[in-house]
Short mmCIF file of C-alpha atoms in Angstrom, two decimals:
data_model
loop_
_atom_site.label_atom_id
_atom_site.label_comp_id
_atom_site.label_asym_id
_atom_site.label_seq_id
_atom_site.Cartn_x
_atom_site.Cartn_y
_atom_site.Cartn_z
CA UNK A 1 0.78 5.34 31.44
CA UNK A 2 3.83 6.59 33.86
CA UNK A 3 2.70 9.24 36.22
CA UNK A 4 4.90 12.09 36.63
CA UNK A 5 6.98 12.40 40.07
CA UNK A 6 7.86 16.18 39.84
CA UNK A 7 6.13 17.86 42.76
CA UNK A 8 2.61 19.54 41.92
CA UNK A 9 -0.34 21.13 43.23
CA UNK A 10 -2.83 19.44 46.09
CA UNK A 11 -5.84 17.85 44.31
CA UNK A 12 -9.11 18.87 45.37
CA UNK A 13 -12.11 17.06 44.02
CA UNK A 14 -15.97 17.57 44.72
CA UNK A 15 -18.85 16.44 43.00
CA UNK A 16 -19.95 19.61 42.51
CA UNK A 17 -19.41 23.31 43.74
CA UNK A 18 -19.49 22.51 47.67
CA UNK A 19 -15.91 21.87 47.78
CA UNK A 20 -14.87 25.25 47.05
CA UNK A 21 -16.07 25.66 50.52
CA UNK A 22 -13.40 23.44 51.81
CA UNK A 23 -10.51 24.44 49.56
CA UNK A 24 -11.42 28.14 50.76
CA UNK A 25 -10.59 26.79 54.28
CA UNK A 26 -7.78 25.12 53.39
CA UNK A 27 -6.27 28.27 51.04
CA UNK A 28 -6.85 30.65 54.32
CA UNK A 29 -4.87 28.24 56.36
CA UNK A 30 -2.22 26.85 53.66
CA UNK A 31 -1.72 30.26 50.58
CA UNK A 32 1.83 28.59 49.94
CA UNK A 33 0.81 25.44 48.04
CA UNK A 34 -0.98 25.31 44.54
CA UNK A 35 -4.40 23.61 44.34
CA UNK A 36 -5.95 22.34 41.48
CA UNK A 37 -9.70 21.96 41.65
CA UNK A 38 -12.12 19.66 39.78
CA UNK A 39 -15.71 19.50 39.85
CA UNK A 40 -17.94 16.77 38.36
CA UNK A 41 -20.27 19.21 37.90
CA UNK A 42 -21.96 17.72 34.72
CA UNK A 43 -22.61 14.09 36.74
CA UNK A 44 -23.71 16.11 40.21
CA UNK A 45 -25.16 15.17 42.43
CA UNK A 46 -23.65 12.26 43.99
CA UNK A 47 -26.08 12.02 46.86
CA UNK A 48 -28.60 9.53 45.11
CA UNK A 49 -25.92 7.51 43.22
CA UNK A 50 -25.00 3.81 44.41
CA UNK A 51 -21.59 2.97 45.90
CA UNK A 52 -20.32 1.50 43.01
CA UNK A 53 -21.28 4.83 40.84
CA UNK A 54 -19.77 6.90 42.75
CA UNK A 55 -16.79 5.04 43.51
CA UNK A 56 -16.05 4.62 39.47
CA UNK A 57 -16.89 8.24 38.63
CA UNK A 58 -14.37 9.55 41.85
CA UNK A 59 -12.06 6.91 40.55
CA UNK A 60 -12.07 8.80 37.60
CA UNK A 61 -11.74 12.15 39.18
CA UNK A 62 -8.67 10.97 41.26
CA UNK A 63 -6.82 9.56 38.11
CA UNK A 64 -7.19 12.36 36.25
CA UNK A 65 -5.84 14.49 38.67
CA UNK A 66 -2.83 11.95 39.74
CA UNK A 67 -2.09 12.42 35.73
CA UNK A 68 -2.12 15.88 36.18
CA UNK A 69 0.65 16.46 38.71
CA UNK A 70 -0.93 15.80 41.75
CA UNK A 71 0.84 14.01 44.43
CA UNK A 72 -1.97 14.46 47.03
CA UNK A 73 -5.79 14.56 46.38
CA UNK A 74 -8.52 15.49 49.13
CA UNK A 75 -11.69 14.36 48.62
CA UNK A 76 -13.60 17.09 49.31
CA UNK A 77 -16.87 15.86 49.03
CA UNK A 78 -18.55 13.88 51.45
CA UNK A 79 -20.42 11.35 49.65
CA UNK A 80 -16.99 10.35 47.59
CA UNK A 81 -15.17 10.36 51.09
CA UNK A 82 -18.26 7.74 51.83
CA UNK A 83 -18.76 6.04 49.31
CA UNK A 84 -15.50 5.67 47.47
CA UNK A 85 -11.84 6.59 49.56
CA UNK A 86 -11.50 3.75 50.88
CA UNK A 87 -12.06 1.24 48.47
CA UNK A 88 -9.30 4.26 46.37
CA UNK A 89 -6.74 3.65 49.53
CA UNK A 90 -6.92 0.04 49.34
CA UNK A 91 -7.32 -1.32 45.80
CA UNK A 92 -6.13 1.49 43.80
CA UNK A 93 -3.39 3.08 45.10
CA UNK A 94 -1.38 -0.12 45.70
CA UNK A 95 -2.07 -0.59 41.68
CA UNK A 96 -1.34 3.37 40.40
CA UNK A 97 1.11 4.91 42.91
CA UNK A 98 1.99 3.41 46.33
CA UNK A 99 3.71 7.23 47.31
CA UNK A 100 1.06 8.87 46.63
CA UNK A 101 -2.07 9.41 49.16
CA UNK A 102 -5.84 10.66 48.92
CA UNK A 103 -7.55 11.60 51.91
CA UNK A 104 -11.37 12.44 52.45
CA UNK A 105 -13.23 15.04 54.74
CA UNK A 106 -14.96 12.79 57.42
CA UNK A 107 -12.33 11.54 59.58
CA UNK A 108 -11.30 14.78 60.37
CA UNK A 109 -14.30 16.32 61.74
CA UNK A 110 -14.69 12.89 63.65
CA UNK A 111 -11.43 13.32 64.97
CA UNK A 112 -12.21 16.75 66.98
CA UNK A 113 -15.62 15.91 68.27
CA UNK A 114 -14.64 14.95 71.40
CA UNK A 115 -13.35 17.83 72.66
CA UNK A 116 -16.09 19.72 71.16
CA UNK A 117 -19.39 18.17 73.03
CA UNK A 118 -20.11 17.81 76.86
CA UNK A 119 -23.21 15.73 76.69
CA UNK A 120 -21.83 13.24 74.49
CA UNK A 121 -24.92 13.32 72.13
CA UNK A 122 -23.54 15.01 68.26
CA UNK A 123 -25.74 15.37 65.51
CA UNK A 124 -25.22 15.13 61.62
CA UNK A 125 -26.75 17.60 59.26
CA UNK A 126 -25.75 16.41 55.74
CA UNK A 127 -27.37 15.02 52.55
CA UNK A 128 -29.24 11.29 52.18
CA UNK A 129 -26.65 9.62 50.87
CA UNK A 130 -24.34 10.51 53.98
CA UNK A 131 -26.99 9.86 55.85
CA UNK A 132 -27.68 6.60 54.59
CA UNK A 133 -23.79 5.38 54.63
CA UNK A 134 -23.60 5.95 58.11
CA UNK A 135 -20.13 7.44 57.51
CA UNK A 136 -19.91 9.82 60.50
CA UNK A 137 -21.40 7.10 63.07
CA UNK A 138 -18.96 4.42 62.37
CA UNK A 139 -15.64 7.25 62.13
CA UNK A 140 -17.13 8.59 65.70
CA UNK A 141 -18.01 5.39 67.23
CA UNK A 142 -14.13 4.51 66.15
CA UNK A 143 -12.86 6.89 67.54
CA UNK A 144 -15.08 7.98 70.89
CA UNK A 145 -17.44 4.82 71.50
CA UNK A 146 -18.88 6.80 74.08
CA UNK A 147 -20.71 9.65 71.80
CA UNK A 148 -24.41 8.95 70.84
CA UNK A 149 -24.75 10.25 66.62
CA UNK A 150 -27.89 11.42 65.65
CA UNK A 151 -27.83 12.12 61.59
CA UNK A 152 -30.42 13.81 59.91
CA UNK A 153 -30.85 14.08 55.92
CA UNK A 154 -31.47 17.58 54.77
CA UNK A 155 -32.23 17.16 50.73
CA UNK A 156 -33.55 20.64 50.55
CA UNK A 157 -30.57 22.49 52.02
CA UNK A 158 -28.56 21.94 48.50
CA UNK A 159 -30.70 23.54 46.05
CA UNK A 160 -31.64 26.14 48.40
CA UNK A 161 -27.47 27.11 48.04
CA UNK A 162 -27.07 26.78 44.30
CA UNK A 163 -30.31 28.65 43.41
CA UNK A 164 -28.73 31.65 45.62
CA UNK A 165 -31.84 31.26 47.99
CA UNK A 166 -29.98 31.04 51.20
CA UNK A 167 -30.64 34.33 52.51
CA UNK A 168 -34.70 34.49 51.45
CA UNK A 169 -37.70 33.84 53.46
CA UNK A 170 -38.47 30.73 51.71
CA UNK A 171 -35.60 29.07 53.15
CA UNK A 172 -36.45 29.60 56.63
CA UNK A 173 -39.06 26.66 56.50
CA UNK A 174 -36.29 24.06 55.08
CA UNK A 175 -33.81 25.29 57.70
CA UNK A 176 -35.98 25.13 60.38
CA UNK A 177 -37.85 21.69 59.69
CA UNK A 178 -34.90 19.81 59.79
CA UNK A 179 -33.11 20.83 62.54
CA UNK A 180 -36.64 20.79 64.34
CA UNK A 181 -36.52 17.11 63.38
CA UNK A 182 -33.00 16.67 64.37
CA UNK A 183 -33.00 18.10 67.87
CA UNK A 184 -36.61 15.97 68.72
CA UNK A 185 -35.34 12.56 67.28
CA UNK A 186 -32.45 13.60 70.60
CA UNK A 187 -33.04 17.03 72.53
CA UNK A 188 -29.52 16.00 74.38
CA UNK A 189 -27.19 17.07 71.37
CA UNK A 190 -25.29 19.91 72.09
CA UNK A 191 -23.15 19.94 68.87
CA UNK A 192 -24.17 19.55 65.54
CA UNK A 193 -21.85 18.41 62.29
CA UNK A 194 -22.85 20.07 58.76
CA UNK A 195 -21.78 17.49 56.95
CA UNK A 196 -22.19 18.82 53.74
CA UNK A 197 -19.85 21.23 52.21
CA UNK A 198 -22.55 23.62 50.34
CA UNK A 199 -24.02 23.87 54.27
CA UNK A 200 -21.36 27.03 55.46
CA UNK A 201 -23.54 29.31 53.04
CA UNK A 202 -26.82 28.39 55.32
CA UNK A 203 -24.87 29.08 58.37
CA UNK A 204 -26.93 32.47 58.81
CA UNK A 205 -30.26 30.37 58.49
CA UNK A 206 -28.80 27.80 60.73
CA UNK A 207 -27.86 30.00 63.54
CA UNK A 208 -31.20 31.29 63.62
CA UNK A 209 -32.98 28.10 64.41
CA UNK A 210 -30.82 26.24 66.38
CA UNK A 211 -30.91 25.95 70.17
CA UNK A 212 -27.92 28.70 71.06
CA UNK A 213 -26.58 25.73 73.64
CA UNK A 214 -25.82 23.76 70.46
CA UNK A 215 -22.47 24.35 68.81
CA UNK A 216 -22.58 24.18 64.94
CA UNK A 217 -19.17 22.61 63.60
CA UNK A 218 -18.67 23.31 59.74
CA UNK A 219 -15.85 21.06 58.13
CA UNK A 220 -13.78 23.62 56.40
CA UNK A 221 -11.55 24.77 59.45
CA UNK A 222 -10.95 21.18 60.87
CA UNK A 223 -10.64 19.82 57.22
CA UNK A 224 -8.22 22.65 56.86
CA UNK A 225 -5.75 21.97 60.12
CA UNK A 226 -5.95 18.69 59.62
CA UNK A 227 -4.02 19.08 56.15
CA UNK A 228 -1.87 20.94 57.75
CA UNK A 229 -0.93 18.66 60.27
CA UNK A 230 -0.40 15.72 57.71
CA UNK A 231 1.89 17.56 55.54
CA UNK A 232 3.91 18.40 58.86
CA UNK A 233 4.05 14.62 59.64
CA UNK A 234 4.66 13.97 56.47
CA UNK A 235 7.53 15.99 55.24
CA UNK A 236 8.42 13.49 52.16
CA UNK A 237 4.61 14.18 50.98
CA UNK A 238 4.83 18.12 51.86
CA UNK A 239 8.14 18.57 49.55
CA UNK A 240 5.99 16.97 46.92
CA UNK A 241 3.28 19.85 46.81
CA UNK A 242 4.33 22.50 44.55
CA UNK A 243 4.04 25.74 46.35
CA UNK A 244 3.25 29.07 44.00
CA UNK A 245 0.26 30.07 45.80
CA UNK A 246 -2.20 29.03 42.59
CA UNK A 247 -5.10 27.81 42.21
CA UNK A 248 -6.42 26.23 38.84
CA UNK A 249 -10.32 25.28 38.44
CA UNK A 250 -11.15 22.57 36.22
CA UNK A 251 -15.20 21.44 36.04
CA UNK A 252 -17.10 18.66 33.35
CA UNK A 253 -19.90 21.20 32.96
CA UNK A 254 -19.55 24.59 31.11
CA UNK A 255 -16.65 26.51 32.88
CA UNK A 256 -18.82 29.83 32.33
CA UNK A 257 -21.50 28.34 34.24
CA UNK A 258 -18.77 26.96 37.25
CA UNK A 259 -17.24 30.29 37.13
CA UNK A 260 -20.45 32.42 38.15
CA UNK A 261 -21.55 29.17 40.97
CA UNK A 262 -18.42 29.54 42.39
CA UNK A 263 -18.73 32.70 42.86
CA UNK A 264 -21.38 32.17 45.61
CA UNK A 265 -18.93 30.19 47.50
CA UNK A 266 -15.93 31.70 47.21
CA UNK A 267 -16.56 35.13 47.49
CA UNK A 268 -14.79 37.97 45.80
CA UNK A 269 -11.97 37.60 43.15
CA UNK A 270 -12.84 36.52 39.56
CA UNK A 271 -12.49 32.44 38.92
CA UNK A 272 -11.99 31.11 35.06
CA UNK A 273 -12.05 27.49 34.60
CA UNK A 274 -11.17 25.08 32.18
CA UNK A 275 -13.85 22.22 30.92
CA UNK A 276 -12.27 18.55 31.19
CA UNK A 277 -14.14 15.27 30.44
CA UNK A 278 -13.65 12.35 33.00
CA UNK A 279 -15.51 9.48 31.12
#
């Protein structure tokens, strides 16, 4: 099947709801372009899957939404952007559209680091399977061989977000234990990666706990500027993203259901979404 060439809106794609986090950021920073968002919900979470999972079901995701007029797709989930974009980059692209590009949500973050610790010691906040695909350490290491990563899985911090339980007293113990554990397996990090997009609602929680010399660094902002920067090195890309200033929400799960989650991470302003099946 042909893909269409006409210019569309920028893909977003996220296992789940977390990436409304990021296209939040990147809406704030970018209103002109149309975004089209779709959420796996009904095969979430990602975290536990095997590489090969989660590379066919983002596979999936990232056809569908190449079909669907999309020129550009972010990842924005970092398990996909782990497990799966660059085996995407490399095999698929070549095969479905050389012109057209999808880029994840780790190499950006790892990009900025630098400037953003003294001691040269960063830790990683994020779920197991980011943990476990030592994602962050090799981007960092790439790029500033110098900085010591310390990651720490936080399997707790998820459900504590999509059960709306980020601001109770019950969460304090998650919160705290793990960044307890982070800052003793190296008391020398003075900036800290939350490397998991449903993460920005704990940031309260997170504040509270951590060591005030220790700069938190959520991915939205950095995600967010980084986009921006491509599309102004890119300008044959950038003409290709339709720009209305709309947003469409597409989920596997039941849109009533994605519409009140979202909710929680976008804030204010009613969301209606459409169901779509990947498989």
């Amino acid at each position: 099947m042909t893909l269409p060439r006409t210019p569309g809106p920028i893909g977003i794609f996220d296992s789940g709801y977390g990436g409304l986090t990021i296209l939040d950021s990147i809406r704030r920073c970018l209103p002109q372009y149309d975004y089209l968002y779709l959420g796996d919900n009904a095969r979430a979470p990602y975290g536990p899957r095997s590489y090969s999972v989660v590379y066919e079901f983002t596979r999936q995701a990232v056809h569908q939404l190449f079909h669907m007029g999309c020129q550009l797709v972010i990842l924005a989930c970092n398990t996909a952007s782990a497990k799966a974009l660059r085996t995407i980059q490399q095999q698929d692209l070549p095969r479905w559209d050389a012109e057209r590009r999808v880029l994840g949500i780790i190499r950006p973050t790892a990009e900025v680091i630098g400037s953003l610790t003294t001691s040269r010691h960063v830790g990683v906040l994020a779920t197991e399977g980011t943990i476990k695909s030592q994602s962050y350490d090799m981007e960092i290491q790439k790029l500033h061989p110098d900085i010591i990563v310390t990651g720490m899985a936080c399997p707790f911090w998820v459900p504590l977000v999509e059960y709306n339980e980020t601001a109770s007293p019950g969460a304090d113990y998650f919160v705290k234990k793990y960044i307890d554990q982070l800052m003793q397996a190296d008391p020398l990090i003075d900036a800290a990666i939350l490397g998991c997009t449903h993460y920005p609602l704990l940031l309260n929680k997170i504040r509270l706990f951590m060591p005030p010399a220790v700069r938190i660094i959520p991915q939205g902002h950095y995600v967010a500027t980084s986009l921006a920067d491509y599309l102004q090195r890119h300008p044959d890309m950038e003409q290709r993203c339709s720009k209305n200033g709309q947003s469409l929400y597409l989920t596997t799960d039941d849109p009533a259901k994605f519409a009140e989650q979202a909710q929680l991470f976008m804030g204010a302003g009613t969301i209606v979404a459409q169901h779509i099946s990947l498989a």
